[in-house]
Coordinates of C-alpha atoms and ligand atoms in Angstrom, one line a residue:
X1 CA -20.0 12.8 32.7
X2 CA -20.9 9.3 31.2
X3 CA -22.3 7.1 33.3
X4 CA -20.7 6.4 36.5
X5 CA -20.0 2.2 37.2
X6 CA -20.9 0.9 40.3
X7 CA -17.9 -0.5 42.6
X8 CA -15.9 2.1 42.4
X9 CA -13.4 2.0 45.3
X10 CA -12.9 4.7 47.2
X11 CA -9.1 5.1 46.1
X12 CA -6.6 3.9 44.8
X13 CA -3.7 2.5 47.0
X14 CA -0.7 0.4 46.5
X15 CA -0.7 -3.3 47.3
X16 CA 2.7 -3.9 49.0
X17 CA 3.4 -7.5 50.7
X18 CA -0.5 -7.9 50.5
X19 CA -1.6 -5.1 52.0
X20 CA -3.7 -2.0 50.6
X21 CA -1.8 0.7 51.7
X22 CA -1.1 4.7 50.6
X23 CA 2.1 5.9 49.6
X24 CA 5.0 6.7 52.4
X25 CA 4.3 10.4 51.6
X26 CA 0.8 10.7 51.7
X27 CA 1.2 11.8 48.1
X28 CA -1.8 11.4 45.6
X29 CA -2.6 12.0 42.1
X30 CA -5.8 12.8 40.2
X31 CA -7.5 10.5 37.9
X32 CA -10.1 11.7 35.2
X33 CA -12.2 10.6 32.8
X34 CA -12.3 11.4 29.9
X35 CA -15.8 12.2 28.4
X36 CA -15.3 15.3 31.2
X37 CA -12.1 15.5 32.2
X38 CA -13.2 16.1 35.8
X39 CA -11.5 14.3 38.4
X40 CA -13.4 11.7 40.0
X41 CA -10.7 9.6 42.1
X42 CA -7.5 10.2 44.1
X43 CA -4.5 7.8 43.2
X44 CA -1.8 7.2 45.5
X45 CA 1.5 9.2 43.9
X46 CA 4.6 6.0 44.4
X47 CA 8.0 7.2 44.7
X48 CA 11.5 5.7 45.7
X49 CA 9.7 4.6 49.4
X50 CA 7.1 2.9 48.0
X51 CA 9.1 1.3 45.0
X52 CA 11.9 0.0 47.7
X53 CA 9.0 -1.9 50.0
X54 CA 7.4 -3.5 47.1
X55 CA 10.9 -4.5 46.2
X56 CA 11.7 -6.1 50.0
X57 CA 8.4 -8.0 50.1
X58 CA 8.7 -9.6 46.4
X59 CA 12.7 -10.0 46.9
X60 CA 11.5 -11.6 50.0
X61 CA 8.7 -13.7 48.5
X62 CA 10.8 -14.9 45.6
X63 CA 14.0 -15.8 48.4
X64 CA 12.5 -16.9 51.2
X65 CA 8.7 -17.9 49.8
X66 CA 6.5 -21.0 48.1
X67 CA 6.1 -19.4 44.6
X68 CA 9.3 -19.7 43.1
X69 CA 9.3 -23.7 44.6
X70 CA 6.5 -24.6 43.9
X71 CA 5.2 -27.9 41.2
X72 CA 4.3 -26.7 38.2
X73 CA 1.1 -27.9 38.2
X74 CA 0.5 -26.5 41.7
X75 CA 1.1 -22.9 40.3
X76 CA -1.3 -23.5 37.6
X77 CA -4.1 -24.3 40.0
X78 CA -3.4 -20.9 41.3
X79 CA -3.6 -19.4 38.3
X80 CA -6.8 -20.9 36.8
X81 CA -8.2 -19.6 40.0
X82 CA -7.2 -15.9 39.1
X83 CA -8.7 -16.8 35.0
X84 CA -11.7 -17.5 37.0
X85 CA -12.1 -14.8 39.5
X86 CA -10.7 -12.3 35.9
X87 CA -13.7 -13.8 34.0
X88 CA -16.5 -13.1 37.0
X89 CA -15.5 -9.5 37.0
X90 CA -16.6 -9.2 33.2
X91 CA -19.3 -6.6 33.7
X92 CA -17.7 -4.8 36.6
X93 CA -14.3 -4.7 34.7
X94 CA -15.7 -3.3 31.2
X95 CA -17.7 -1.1 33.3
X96 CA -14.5 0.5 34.6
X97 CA -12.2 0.8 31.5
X98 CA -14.7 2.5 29.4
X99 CA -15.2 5.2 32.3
X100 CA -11.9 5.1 32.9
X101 CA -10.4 5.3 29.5
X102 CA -13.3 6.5 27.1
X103 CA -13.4 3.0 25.1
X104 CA -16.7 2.1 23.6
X105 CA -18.6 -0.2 26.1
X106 CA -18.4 -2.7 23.6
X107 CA -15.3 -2.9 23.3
X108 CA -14.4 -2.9 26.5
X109 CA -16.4 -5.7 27.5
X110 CA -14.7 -8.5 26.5
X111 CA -11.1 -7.3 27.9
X112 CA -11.9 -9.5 30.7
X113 CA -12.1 -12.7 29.0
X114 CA -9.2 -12.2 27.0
X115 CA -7.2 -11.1 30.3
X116 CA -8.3 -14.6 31.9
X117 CA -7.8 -16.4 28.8
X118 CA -3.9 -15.4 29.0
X119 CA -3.8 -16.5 32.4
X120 CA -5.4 -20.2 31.6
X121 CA -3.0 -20.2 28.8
X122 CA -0.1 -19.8 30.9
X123 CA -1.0 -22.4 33.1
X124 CA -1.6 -24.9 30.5
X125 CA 2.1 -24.2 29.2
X126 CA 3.9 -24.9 32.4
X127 CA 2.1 -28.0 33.1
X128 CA 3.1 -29.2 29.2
X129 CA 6.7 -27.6 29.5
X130 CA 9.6 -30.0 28.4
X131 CA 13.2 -28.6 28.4
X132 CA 16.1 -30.7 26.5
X133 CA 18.4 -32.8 27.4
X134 CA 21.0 -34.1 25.2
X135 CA 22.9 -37.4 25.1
X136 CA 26.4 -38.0 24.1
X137 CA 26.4 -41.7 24.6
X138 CA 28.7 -43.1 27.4
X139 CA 30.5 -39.8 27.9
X140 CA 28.0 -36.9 28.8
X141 CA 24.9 -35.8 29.6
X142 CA 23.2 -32.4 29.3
X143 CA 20.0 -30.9 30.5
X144 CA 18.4 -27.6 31.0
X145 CA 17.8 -26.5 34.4
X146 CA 15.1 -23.8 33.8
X147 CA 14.9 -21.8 36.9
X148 CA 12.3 -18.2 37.7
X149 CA 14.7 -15.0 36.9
X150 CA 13.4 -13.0 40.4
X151 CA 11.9 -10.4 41.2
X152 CA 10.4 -8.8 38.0
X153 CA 9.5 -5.1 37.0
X154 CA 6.2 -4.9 35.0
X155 CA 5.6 -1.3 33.6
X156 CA 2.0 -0.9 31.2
X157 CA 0.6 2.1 29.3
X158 CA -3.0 2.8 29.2
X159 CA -4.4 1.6 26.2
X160 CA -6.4 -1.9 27.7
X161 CA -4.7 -1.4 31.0
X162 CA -6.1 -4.6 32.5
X163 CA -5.5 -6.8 29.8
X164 CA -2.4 -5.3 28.9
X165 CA -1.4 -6.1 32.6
X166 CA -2.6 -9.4 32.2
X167 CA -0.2 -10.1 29.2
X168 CA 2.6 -9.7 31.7
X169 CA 1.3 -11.1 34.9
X170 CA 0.6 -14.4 33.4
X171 CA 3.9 -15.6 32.0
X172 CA 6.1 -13.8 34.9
X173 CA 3.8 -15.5 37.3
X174 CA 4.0 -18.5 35.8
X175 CA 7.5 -18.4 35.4
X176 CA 7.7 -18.5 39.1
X177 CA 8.8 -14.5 39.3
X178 CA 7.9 -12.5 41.8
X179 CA 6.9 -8.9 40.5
X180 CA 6.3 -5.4 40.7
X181 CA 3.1 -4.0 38.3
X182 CA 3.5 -0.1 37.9
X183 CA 0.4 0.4 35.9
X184 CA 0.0 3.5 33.4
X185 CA -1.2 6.7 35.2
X186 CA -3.6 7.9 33.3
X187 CA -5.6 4.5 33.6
X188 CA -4.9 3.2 37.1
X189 CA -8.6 2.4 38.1
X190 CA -8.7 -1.4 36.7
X191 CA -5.4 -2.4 38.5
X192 CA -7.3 -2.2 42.0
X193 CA -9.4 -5.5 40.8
X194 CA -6.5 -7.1 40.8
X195 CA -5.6 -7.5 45.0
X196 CA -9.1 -8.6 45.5
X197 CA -8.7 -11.1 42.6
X198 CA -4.9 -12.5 43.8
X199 CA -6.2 -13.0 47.3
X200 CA -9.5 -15.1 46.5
X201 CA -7.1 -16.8 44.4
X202 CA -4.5 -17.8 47.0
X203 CA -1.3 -16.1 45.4
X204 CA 0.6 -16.1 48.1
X205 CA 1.1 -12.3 49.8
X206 CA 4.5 -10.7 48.6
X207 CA 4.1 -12.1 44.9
X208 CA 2.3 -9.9 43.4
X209 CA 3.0 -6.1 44.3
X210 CA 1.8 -2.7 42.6
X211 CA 3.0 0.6 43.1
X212 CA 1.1 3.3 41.4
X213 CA 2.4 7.1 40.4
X214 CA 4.3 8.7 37.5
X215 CA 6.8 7.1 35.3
X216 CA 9.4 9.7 35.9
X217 CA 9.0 8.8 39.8
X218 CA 7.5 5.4 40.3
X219 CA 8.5 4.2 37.0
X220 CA 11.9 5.2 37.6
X221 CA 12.2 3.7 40.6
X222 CA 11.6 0.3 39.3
X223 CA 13.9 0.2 36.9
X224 CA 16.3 1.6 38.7
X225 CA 15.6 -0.8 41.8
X226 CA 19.3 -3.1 42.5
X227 CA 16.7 -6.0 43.8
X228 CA 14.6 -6.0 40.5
X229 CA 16.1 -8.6 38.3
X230 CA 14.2 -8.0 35.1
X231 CA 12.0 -5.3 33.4
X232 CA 9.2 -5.9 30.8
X233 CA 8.0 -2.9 29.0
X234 CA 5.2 -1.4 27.1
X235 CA 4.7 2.2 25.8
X236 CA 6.5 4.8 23.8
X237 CA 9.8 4.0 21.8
X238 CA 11.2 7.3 23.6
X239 CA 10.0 6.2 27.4
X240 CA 11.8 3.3 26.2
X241 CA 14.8 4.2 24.9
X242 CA 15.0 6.0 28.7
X243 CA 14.7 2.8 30.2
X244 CA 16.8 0.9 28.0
X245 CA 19.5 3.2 29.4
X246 CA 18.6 3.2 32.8
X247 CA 18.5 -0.9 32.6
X248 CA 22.4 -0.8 31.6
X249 CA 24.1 0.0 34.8
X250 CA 22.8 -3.4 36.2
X251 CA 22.7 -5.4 33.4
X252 CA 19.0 -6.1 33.7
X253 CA 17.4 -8.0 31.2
X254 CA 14.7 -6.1 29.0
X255 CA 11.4 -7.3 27.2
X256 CA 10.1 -4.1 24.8
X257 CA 6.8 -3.6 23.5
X258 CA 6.5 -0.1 21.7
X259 CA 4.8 1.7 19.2
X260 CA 4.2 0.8 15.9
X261 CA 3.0 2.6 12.0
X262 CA 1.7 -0.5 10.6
X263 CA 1.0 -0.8 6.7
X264 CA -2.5 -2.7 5.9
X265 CA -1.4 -3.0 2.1
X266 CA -4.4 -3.7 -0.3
X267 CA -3.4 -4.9 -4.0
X268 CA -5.9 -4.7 -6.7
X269 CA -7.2 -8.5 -6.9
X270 CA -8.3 -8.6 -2.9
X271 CA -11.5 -9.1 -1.3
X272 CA -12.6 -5.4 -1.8
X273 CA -15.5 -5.6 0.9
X274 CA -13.2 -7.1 3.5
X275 CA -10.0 -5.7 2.6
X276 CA -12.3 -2.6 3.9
X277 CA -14.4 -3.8 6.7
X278 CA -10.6 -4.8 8.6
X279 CA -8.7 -1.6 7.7
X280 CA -11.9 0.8 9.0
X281 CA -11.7 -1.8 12.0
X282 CA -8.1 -1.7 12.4
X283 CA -7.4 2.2 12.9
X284 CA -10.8 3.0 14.2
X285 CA -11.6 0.0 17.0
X286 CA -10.4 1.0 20.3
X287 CA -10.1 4.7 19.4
X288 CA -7.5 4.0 17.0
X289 CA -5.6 3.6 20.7
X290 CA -4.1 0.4 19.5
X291 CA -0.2 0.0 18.9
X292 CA -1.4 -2.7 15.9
X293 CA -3.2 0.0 14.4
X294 CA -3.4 -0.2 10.7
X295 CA -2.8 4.0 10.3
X296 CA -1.3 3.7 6.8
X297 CA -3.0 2.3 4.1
X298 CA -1.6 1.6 0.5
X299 CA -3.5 0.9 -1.9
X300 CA -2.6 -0.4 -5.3
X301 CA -3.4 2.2 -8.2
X302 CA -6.1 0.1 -10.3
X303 CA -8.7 0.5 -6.9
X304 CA -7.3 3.8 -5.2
X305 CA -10.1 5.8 -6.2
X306 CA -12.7 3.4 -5.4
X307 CA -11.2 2.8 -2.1
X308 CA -10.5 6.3 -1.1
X309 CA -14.3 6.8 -2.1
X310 CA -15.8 4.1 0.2
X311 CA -13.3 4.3 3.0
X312 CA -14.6 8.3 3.5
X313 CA -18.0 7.6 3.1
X314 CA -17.6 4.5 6.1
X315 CA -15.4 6.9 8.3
X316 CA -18.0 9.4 8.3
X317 CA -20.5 7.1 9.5
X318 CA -18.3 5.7 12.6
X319 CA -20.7 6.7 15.7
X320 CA -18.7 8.7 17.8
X321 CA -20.0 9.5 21.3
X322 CA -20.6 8.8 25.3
X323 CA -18.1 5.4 25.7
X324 CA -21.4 4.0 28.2
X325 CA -23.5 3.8 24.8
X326 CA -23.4 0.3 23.7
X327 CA -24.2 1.9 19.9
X328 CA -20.3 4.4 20.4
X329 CA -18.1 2.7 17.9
X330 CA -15.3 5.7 19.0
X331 CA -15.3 6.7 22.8
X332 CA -13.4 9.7 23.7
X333 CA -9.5 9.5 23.9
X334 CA -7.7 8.5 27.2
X335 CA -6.8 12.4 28.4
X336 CA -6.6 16.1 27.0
X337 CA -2.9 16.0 26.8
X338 CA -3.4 13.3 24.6
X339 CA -6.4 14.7 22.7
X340 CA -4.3 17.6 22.0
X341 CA -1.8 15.5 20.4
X342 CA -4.0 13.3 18.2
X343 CA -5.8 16.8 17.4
X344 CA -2.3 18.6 16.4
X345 CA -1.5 15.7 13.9
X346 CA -4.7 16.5 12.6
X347 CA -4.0 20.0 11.6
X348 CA -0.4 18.7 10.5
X349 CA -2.0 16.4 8.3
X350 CA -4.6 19.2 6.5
X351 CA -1.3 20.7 5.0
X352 CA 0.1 17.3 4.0
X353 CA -2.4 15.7 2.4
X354 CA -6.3 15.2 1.3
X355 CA -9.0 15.0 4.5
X356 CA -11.4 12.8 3.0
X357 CA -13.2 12.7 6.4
X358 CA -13.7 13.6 10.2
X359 CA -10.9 16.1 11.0
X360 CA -12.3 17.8 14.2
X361 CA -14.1 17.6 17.1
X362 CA -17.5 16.0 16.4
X363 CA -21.0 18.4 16.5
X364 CA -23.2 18.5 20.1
X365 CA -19.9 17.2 21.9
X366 CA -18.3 20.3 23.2
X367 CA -16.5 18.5 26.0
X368 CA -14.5 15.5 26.8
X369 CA -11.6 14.1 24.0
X370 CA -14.0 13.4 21.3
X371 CA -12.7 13.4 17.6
X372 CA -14.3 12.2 14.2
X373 CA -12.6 9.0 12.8
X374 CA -10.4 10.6 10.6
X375 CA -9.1 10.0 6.9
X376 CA -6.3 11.7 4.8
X377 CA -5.7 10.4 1.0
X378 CA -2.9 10.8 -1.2
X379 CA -0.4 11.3 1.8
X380 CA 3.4 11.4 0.6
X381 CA 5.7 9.0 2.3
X382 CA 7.4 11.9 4.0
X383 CA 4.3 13.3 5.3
X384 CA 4.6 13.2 9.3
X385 CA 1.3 11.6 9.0
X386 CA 2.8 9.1 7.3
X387 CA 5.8 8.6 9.4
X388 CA 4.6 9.4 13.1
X389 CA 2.7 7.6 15.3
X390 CA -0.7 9.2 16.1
X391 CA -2.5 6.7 18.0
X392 CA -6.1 7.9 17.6
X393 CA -8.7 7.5 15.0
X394 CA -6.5 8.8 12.4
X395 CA -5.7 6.9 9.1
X396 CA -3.2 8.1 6.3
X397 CA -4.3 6.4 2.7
X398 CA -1.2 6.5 0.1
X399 CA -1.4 4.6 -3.7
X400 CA 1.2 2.1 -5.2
X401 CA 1.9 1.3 -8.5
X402 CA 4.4 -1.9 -8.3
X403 CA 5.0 -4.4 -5.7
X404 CA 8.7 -3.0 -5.1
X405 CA 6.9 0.3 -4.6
X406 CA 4.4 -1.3 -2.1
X407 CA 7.5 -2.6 0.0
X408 CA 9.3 -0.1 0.2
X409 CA 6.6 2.4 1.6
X410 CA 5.6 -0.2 3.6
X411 CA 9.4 0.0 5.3
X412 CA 10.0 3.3 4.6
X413 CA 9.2 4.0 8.3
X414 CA 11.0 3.8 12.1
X415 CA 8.8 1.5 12.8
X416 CA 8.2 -2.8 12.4
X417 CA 5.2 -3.8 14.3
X418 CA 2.6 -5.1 12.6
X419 CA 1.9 -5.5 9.0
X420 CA -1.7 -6.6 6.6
X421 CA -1.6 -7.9 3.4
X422 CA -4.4 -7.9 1.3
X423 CA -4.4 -9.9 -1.8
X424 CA -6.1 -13.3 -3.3
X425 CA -2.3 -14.5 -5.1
X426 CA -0.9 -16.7 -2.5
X427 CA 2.3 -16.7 -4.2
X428 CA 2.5 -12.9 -3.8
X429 CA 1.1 -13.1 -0.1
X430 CA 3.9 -15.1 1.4
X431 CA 6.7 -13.5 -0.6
X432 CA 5.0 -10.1 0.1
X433 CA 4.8 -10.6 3.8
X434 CA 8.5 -12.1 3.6
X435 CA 9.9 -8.7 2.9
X436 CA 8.2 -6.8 5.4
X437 CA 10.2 -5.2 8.4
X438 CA 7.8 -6.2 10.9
X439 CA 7.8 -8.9 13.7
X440 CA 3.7 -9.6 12.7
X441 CA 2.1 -10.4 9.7
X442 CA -1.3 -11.1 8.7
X443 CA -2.9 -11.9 5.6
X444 CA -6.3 -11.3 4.3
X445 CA -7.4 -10.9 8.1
X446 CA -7.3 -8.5 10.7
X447 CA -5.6 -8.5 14.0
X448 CA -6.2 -12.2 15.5
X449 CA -3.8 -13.6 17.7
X450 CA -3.1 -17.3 18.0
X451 CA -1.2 -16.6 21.8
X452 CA 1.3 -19.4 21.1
X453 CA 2.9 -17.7 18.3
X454 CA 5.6 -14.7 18.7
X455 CA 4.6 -11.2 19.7
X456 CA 6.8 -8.5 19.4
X457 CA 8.2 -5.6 17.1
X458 CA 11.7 -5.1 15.1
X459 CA 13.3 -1.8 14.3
X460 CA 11.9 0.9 17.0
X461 CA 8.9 -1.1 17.7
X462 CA 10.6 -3.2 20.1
X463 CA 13.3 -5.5 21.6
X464 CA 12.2 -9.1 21.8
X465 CA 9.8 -11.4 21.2
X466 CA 6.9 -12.4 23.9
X467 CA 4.2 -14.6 23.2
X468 CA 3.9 -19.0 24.5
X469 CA 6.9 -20.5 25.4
X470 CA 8.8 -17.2 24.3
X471 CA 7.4 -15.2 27.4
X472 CA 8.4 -18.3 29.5
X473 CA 12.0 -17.9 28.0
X474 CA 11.7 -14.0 28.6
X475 CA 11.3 -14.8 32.8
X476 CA 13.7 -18.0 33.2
X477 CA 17.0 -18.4 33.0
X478 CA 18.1 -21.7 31.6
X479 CA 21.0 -23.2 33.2
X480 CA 22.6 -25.9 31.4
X481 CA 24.0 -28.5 32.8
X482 CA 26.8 -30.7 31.5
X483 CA 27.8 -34.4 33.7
X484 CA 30.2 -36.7 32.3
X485 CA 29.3 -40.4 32.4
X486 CA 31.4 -43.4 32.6
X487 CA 35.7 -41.7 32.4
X488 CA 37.0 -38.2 33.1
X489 CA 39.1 -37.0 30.2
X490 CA 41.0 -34.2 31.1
X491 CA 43.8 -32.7 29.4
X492 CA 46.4 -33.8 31.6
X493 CA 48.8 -30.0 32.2
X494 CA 51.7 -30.5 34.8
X495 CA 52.0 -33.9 34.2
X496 CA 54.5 -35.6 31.6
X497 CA 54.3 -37.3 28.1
X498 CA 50.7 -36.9 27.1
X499 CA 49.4 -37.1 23.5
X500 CA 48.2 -34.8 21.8
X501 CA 44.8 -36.4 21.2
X502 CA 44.4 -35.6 25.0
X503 CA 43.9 -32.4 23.7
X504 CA 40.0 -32.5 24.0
X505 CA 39.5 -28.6 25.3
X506 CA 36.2 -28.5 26.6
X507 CA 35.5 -32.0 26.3
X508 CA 33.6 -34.3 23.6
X509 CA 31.3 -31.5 22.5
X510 CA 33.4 -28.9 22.1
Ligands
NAD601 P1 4.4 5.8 27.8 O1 5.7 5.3 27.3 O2 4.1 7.2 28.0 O3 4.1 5.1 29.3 C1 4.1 3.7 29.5 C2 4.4 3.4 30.9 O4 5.8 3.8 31.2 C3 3.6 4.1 31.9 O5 3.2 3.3 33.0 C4 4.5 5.3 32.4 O6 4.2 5.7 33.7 C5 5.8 4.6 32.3 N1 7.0 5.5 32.2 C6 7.1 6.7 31.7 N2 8.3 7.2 31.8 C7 9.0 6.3 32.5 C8 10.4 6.2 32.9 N3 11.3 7.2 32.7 N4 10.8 5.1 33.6 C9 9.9 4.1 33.8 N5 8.7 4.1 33.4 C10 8.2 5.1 32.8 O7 3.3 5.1 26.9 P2 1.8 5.3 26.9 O8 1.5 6.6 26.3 O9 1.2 4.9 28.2 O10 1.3 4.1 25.8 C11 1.2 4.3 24.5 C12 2.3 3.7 23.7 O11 2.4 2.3 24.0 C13 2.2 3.8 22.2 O12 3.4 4.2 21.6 C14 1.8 2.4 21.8 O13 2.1 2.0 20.5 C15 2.6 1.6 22.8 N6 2.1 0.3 23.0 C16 2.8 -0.8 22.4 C17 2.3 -2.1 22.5 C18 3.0 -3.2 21.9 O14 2.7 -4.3 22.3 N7 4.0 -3.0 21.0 C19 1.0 -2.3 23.1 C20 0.4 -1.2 23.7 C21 0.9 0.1 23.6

């Protein structure tokens, strides 16, 4: 087992109406880690009981409570507090994910400052918000009333747990939403920072709830839940096409972060060195566990051999080992039945295409979900390798001889998360990116994220667009309201001889 962080709780419990507390059943769940697979902490198991008290105390919070009411900037104060008490847990919080989930130390450790940083961010927004209002001079005016949706559903997978809870906390929160967290099962341990965190930071009790379990049960549950007005989501396109159904019968509304195939595509004039550096960074950094991955590469014809050449002899370098070892660049995957699927594309891929490095279990590491970063060249666009999402430290390397060709592998996939383009023609860049099916785009750079700018997928990668004022948008509803000034002109029906430029319907803006 690697090495064991200090803090641990005891176990995991819900936190319902501020209060730790176990599930109505008594049931619990094992959680593992992954260098082992042993168990080393019971979970409590949520179900329908546990899901329908979170719902009365954040129902009852967002009804009857301060949150929703409060000043904007009195919010805010609250939430620089939680930034704060997010960034003191640095240490203790990488400490925790990388047992928990097998990332590299490394990595792991700055999860916390990015999760605080999207908490400061939200605050700032708030405080600077400005909705419009619209003038039609002495005859209307119209304003948006932007008002908290309710009582919001947050369900989160287990790649960065904590930070991916963060992304969602922050903007419901600041919204003025009350909500439900049902974090990812397989990754529960970070979540229990957060009660300690909310209550030093004086969120008021009821706001924040979490109800841990299974997403067939707990999950379920939640979105299922009459009292929960809203649900964001991020995981699998097929757990989300579930609860895209399951949101119909009470027309809830839906936020959808899933998975993603994303082309990093390389033409023959880029910046060789760092065109490489970012795409060995991009499928290999947090276990390749990362729905921006860059998994496919394509690589214009001129370079291709080159490129294959020094992308295998990198990959075969990439330190794999014990996630505790601040030299680990790969960790070991989140859980066997996970391993086994990353390990299954694997052997899929050795009858598609050319393994130009890793493609099995490391030497000397006989147990836990270790694999070797991973390389196939020459894959054919209707390779499963090239199609499917793996999610591990698996890249698929494919050549291009024409832009058109380059574009059209580049959509030939479910998928429209992300996207790289690597070239120096700026001309090409834009008009490049500009034809991409996919919601983010970067050029000659890896994956750095501005968090004011739109964050989401198109095709099966996702419905809607998070990210600044957009997650805002995503937990209000804006009400518009419409007062006349000065006359009332009204069609006059019932009453005799009135002209037919009366017949304003809907009034001067209509
Ligand atoms: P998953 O879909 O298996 O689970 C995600 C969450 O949904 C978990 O909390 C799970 O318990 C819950 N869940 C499962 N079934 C449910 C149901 N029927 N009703 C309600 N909740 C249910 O996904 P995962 O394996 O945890 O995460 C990996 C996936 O997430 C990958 O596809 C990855 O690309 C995607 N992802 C996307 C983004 C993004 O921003 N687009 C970010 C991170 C991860």
């Amino acid at each position: 087992m690697t090495k064991r962080p200090a803090n641990l709780p005891e176990r995991i419990q819900h936190y319902i109406d501020g209060q730790n507390v176990d599930s109505v059943s008594g049931e619990t769940f094992d959680v593992i880690e992954p260098t082992t697979n042993e168990a080393y902490i019971k979970c409590a198991s949520g179900d329908k009981a546990d899901v329908d008290l979170a719902a009365a105390a954040a129902r009852k919070a967002f009804d009857e409570g301060e949150w929703p009411r409060m000043l904007p900037r009195q919010r805010a104060q609250v939430l620089y507090r939680i930034a704060d008490e997010v960034s003191k847990l640095n240490e203790e919080l990488g400490a925790i994910e990388s047992f928990d989930s097998g990332l590299p130390i490394r990595q792991a450790k700055g999860q916390a400052n990015r999760a605080a940083e999207n908490f400061r961010f939200f605050a700032d927004l708030i405080v600077a918000q400005h909705d419009n209002a619209f003038k039609m001079p002495g005859r209307q005016i119209n304003y948006v009333n932007r008002k908290p949706k309710g009582v919001a559903g947050l369900i989160t997978p287990w790649n960065t747990p904590f930070m991916q809870e963060s992304w969602k906390l922050a903007p419901a929160l600041a919204s003025g939403c009350t909500v439900i967290l049902k974090p990812a099962e397989f990754t529960p341990t970070s979540a229990s920072l957060w009660p300690g965190i909310f209550e030093r930071a004086g969120l008021p009790k009821g706001v924040c709830n979490i109800v841990h379990g299974f997403g067939g049960t707990a999950g379920d549950s939640l979105v299922k839940h009459p009292d929960v007005n809203l649900i964001s989501f991020t995981g699998e396109v097929g757990t989300g096409k579930i609860i895209y159904g399951n949101c119909a019968p009470n027309m809830k509304s839906m936020s959808m972060e899933l998975g993603g195939k994303s082309p990093a595509v390389i033409f023959a004039d880029a910046d060789f060195e760092a065109a490489l550096d970012s795409t060995l960074f991009g499928v290999y950094s947090l276990n390749g566990e990362r729905c921006t991955a860059s998994s496919r590469i394509l690589v214009e014809r001129p370079i291709y051999d080159k490129f294959v050449e020094a992308y295998a002899q990198r990959a075969k370098k990439v330190v794999v080992g014990d996630p505790a070892d601040p030299t680990t660049e790969i960790g070991a995957l989140v859980h066997p039945e996970h391993y086994d699927k990353v390990m299954s594309y694997i052997e899929i891929g050795k009858s598609e295409a050319r393994l130009i490095a890793g493609g099995k279990r490391p030497e000397g590491l006989d147990k836990g979900n270790y694999v070797e970063a991973t390389a196939f060249a020459d894959v054919p666009r209707d390779a499963r390798i090239f199609q499917e999402e793996i999610f591990g430290p698996v890249v698929a390397i494919t050549p291009f001889d024409t832009e058109e060709e380059a574009l059209e592998l580049a959509n030939g996939v479910e998928y429209g998360l992300a996207a790289y383009v690597w070239t120096k023609d700026v001309t090409r860049a834009h008009n490049f990116a500009h034809g991409i099916e996919s919601g983010m785009v970067w050029i000659n750079s890896h994956n750095v994220r501005d968090l004011r700018t739109p964050f989401g997928g198109v095709k099966s990668s996702g419905l809607g667009q998070e990210g600044g004022y957009r997650s805002l948008d995503f937990y209000s509803d804006q009400q518009a309201i419409h007062l006349t000034l000065g006359d009332v002109h009204t069609t006059r029906f019932g009453a005799t001889g009135y002209a037919d430029n009366d017949l304003g319907l809907g009034g001067p803006s209509a």
